[in-house]
XYZ file of C-alpha atoms in Angstrom:
408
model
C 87.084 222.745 45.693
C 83.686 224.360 45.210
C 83.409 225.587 41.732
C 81.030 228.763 41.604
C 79.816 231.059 38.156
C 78.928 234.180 38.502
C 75.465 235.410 36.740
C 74.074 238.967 36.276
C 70.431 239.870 35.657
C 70.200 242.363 32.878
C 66.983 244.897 32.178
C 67.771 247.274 29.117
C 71.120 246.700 28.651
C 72.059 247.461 32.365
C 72.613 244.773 35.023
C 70.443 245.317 37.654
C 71.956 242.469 40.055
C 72.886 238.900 39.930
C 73.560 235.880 41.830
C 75.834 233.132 42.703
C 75.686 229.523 41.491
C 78.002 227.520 43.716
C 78.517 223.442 43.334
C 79.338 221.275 46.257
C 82.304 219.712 47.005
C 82.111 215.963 45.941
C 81.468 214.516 49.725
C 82.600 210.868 51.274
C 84.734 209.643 53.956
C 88.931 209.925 53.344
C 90.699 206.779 53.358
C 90.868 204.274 56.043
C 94.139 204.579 57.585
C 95.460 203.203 60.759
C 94.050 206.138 62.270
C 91.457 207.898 60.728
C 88.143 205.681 59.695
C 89.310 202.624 61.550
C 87.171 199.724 60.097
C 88.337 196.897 62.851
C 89.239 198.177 66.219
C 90.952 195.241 67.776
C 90.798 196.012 71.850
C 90.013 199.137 73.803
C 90.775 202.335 73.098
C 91.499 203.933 76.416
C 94.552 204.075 75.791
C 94.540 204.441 71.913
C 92.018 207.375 71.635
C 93.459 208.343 68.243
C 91.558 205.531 66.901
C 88.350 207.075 67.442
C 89.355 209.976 64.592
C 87.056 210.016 61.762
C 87.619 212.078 58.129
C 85.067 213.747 55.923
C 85.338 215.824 52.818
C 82.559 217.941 52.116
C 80.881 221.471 52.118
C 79.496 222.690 54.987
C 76.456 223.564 53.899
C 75.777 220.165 51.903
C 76.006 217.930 54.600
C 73.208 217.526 57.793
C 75.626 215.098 60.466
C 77.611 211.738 60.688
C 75.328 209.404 61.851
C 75.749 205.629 63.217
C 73.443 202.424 62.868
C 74.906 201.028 66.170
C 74.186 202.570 69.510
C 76.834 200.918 71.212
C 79.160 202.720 68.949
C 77.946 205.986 68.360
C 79.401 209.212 66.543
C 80.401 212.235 68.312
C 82.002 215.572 67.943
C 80.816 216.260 64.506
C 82.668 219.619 63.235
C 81.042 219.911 59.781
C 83.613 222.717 58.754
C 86.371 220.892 59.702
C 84.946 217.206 58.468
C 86.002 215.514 61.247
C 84.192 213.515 64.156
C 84.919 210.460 66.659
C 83.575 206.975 67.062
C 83.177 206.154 70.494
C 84.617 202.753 70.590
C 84.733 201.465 74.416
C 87.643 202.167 76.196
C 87.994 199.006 77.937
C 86.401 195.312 77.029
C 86.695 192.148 78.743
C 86.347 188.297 77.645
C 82.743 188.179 77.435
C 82.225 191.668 75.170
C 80.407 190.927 71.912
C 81.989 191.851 68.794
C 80.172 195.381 67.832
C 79.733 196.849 64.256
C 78.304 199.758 63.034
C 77.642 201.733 59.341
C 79.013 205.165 59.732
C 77.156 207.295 57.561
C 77.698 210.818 55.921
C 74.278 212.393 55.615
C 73.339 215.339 53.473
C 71.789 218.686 53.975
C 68.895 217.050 51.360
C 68.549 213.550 53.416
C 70.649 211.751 50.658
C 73.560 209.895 52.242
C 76.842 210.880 50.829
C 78.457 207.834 51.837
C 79.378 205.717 54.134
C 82.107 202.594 55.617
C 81.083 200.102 58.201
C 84.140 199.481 60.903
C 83.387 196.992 63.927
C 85.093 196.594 67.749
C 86.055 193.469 68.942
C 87.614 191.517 72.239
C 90.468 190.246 72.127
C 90.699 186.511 71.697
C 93.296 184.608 74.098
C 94.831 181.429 74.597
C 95.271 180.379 78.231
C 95.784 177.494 80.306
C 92.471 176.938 82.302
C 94.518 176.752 85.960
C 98.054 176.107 86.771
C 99.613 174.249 90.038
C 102.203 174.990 91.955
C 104.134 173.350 94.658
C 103.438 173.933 98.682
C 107.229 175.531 97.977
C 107.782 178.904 97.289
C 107.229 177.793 93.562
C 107.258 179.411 89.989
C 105.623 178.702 86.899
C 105.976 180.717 83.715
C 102.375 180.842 81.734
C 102.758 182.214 77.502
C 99.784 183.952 76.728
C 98.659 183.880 73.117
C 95.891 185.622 71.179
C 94.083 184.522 67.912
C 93.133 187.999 66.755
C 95.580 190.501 68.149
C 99.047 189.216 66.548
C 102.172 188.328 68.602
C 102.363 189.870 71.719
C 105.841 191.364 72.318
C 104.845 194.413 74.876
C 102.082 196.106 76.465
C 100.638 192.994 78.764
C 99.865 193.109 81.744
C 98.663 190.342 84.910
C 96.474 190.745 87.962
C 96.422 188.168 90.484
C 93.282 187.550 92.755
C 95.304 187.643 95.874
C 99.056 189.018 95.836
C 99.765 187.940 99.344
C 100.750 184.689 98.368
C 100.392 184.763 94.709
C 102.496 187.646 92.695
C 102.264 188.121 88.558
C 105.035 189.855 86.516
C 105.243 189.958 82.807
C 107.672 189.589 79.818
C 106.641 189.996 76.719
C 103.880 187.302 76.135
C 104.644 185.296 79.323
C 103.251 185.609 83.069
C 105.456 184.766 85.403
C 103.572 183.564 88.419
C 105.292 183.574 91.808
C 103.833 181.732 95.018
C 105.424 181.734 98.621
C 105.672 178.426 100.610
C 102.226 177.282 101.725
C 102.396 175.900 105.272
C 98.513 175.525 106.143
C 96.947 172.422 105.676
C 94.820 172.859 102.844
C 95.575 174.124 99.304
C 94.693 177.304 98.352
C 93.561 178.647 95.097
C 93.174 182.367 93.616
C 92.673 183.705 90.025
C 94.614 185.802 87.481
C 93.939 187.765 84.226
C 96.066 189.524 81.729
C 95.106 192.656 79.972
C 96.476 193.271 76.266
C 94.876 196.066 73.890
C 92.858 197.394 77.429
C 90.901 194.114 77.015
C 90.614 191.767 79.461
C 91.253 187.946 79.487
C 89.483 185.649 80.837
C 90.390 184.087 84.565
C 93.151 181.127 84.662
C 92.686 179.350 88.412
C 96.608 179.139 89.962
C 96.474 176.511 92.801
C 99.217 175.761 95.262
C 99.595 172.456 96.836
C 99.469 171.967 100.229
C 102.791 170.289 101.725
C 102.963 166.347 101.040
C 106.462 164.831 101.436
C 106.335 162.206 99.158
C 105.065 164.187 95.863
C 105.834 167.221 94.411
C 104.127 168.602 90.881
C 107.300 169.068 88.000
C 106.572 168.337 84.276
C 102.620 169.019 84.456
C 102.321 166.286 86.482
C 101.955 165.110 90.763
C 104.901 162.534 91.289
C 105.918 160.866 94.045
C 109.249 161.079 94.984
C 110.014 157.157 96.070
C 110.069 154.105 94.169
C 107.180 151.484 94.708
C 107.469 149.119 97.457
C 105.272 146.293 98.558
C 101.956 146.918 96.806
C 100.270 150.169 97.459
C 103.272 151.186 99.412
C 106.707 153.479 98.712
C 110.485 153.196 99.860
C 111.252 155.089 102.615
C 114.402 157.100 101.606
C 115.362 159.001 98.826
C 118.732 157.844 97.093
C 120.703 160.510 98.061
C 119.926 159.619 101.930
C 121.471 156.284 101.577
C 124.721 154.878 100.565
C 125.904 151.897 98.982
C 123.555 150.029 97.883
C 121.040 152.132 98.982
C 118.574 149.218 100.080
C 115.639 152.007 101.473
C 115.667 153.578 98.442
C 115.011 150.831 95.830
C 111.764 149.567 96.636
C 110.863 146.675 94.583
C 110.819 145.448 91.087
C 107.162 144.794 88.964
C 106.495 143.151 85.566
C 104.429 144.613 83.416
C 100.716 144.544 84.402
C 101.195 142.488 87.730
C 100.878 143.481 90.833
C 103.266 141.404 92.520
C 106.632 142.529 93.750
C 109.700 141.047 93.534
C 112.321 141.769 95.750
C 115.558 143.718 94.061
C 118.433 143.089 96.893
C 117.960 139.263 96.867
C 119.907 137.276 93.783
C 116.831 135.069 93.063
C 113.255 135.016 92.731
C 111.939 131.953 93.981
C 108.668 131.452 91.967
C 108.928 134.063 88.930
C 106.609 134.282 86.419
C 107.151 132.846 82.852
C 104.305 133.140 80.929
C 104.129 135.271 78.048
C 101.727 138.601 79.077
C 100.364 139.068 75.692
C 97.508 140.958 77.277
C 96.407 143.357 74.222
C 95.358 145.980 76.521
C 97.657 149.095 75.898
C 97.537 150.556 79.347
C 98.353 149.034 83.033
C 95.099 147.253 83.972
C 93.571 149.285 86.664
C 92.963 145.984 88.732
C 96.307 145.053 88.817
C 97.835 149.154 89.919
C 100.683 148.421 92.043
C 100.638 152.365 93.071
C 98.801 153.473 96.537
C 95.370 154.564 96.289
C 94.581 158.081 94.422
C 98.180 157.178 91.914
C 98.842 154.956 88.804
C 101.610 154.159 86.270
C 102.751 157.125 84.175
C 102.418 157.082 80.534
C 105.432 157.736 78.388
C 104.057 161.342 77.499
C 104.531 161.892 81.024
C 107.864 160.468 81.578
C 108.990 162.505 78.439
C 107.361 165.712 79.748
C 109.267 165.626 83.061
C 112.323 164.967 80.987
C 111.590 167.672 78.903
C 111.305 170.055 81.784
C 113.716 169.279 84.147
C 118.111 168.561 83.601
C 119.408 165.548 84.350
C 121.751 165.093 87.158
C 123.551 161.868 87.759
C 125.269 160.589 90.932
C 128.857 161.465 91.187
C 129.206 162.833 87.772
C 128.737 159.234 86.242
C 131.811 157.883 88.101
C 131.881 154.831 90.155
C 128.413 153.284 89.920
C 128.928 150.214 90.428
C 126.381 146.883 92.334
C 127.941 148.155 95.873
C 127.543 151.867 95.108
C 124.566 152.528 93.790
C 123.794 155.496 91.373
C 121.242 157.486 90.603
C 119.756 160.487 88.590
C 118.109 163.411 89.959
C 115.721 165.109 87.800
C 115.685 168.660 88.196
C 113.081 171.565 87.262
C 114.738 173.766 84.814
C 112.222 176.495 86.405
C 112.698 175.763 89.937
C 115.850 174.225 91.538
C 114.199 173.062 94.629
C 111.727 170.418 92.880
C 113.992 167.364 91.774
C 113.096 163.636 91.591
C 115.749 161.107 92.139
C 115.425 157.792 90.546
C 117.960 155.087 91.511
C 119.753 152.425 89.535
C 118.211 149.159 90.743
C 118.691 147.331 88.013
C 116.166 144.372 86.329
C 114.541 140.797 86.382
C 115.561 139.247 83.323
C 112.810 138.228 81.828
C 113.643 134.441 81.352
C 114.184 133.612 84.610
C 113.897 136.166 86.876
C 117.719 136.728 87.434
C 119.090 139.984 88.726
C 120.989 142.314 86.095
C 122.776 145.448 85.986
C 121.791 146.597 89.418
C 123.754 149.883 90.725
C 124.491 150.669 87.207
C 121.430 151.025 85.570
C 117.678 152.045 86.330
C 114.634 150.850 83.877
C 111.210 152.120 84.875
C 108.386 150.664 83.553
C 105.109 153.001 81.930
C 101.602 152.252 81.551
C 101.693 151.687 77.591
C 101.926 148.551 76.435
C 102.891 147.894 72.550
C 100.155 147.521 70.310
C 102.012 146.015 67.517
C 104.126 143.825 69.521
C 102.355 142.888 72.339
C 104.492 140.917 74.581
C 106.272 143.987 75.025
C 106.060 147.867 76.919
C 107.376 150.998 76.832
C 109.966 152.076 79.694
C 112.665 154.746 80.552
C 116.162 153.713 81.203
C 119.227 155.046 82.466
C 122.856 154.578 83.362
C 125.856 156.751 84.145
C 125.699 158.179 80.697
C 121.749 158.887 79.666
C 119.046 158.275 79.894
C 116.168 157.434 77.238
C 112.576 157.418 77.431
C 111.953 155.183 74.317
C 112.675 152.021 75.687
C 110.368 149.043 74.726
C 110.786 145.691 76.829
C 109.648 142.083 77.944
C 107.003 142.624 79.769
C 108.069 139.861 82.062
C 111.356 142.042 82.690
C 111.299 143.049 86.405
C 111.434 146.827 86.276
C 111.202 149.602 88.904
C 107.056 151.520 89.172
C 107.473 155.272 90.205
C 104.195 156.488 90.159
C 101.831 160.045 89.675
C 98.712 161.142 90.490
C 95.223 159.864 88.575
């Protein structure tokens, strides 16, 4: 309110006029809300424009403007008799907008400020994979989007791909769900996409698609190749489930632990096999002894348990009937994609004390890079037979074990 007295001028007893002594409303900015006086704009606004809103009380004739110290945020729309104005925050921002604040100031009629609240615009921050791969398939991956400054993201997202000829984007609530058609040229090919949350824009993630190679496919965040090791450098020439019996093409051969010398796994003996302890402290394959072909290595057991985490196990004939003239064998398969599957057969082991073969056609060990750091003589491996499989196995290294391998 505006209180206001009333005074009369008086001559001889008579009033001979008067005047009006009025006091100002006490002036400042109304409450911050959600709404009105934003002090952290989060975003864009294009398509929040109620966030601009600013709230004054004062009188009219007390107060000069609404004034801000940051050009790149200025004040507009002042209506001193209604004590409101806007903040132009920008309607859009993108990854590399700087953070902008401002004092929004209430200036009076005398120069005095009245008051004032500072409120500030910033990008959102995301979390996204720098690129993604797909398979020279028509492929899917599924990319979750996070953001360090805008809260969970449950709606309101959106993707662009670079090129949606090949590449197509949909979203559910903080995933992109990226989309690829078969890529039959000869060379990979590569385009960008960016989400936009809050009418800010992300930064670029790079989705690549393979181009076709028969003997690897990319499942578990990793390039594997689909056949067992053979002869050094080279791979079996069928997949399991193209053989039967004993499924000789499939098997390829059988490696210890950080040697590169292969040891056949359809004969009963191994003339020659190696006895000596491998207490070799190093905790990873030795490069110089890679039994993989050129541009592929051993896979750690982070990888093994990453393709087991993202694929379901299949196994031969529902578990039934594996057996050392029937060979069986488990197909790993992409929980995301049906068509990418690895098959790994049972081939059995060298026994580590002489070289003997062992469980062959009912169980599959497959040796990883790591070696045990405590207990050296020994390495990490998966295993499998008709029942399960593990990837926490820890063996002789001197055990003859099957070497699938992935890309370096």
């Amino acid at each position: 309110t505006e209180p206001e007295s009333l005074f009369d001028i008086m001559a001889d007893g008579n009033r001979i006029g008067g005047f009006t002594v009025k006091q100002a409303k006490k002036a400042g900015f109304a409450a911050s809300t959600s709404t009105v006086n934003v002090t952290n704009v989060i975003g864009g606004v294009q398509s929040r424009p109620s966030l601009k809103g600013g709230s004054f009380v004062a009188s009219e004739w007390d107060v000069a403007n609404v004034t801000s110290s940051n050009a790149s945020l200025p004040v507009s729309s002042v209506d001193l008799a209604a004590g409101t104005f806007s903040v132009e925050f920008a309607a859009t921002l993108t990854y590399n907008s700087a953070t902008q604040n401002a004092t929004i100031t209430l200036n009076g009629a005398d120069g005095i400020s009245r008051g004032s609240y500072t409120t500030s615009q910033s990008k959102v921050v995301y979390t996204l994979p720098t690129g993604v791969l797909l398979n020279a398939i028509a492929d899917t991956t599924v990319v979750t989007v996070a953001s360090s400054n805008a809260g969970p993201i449950s709606s309101g997202m959106t993707a662009t791909s670079g090129n949606t000829s090949w590449c197509k984007v949909s979203v559910d609530g903080d995933k992109v769900i990226v989309t690829a058609t078969a890529n039959t040229a000869t060379a990979s090919r590569s385009t960008s996409v960016y989400v936009t949350y809050l009418d800010s824009r992300s930064q670029n993630f790079t989705v690549t698609q393979m181009v076709t190679d028969p003997t690897t496919i990319y499942i578990g965040g990793a390039y594997w190749k689909k056949y067992n090791v053979n002869s050094v450098g080279n791979l079996a020439t069928a997949l399991p489930s193209e053989c039967t019996g004993v499924r000789t093409n499939s098997l390829g051969r059988l490696y210890q632990w950080g040697r590169n010398v292969a040891w056949g796994s359809d004969v009963s003996s191994a003339s020659g096999w190696n006895t000596s302890t491998n207490t070799d402290s190093n905790s990873e394959w030795p490069s110089n002894t890679n039994p993989c072909p050129s541009g592929f290595r051993v896979p750690t057991d982070i990888e093994y348990q990453n393709l087991a985490n993202a694929c379901i196990v299949e196994f031969y004939n529902n578990g039934s009937d594996w057996a050392n003239n029937n060979y069986g064998y488990i197909t790993l398969v992409s929980k995301t994609n049906s068509k990418l599957k690895l098959e790994f057969p049972a081939v059995g082991r060298r026994a580590y004390w002489d070289g003997g073969r062992t469980n062959y056609g009912t169980n599959g060990f497959y040796w990883t890079s790591v070696g045990d750091k405590v207990n050296t003589v020994n390495a990490h491996d998966i295993g499998f037979n008709s029942g399960g499989i593990t990837t926490a196995g820890n063996d002789n290294k001197r055990n003859g074990f099957s070497v699938r391998c992935v890309r370096q």
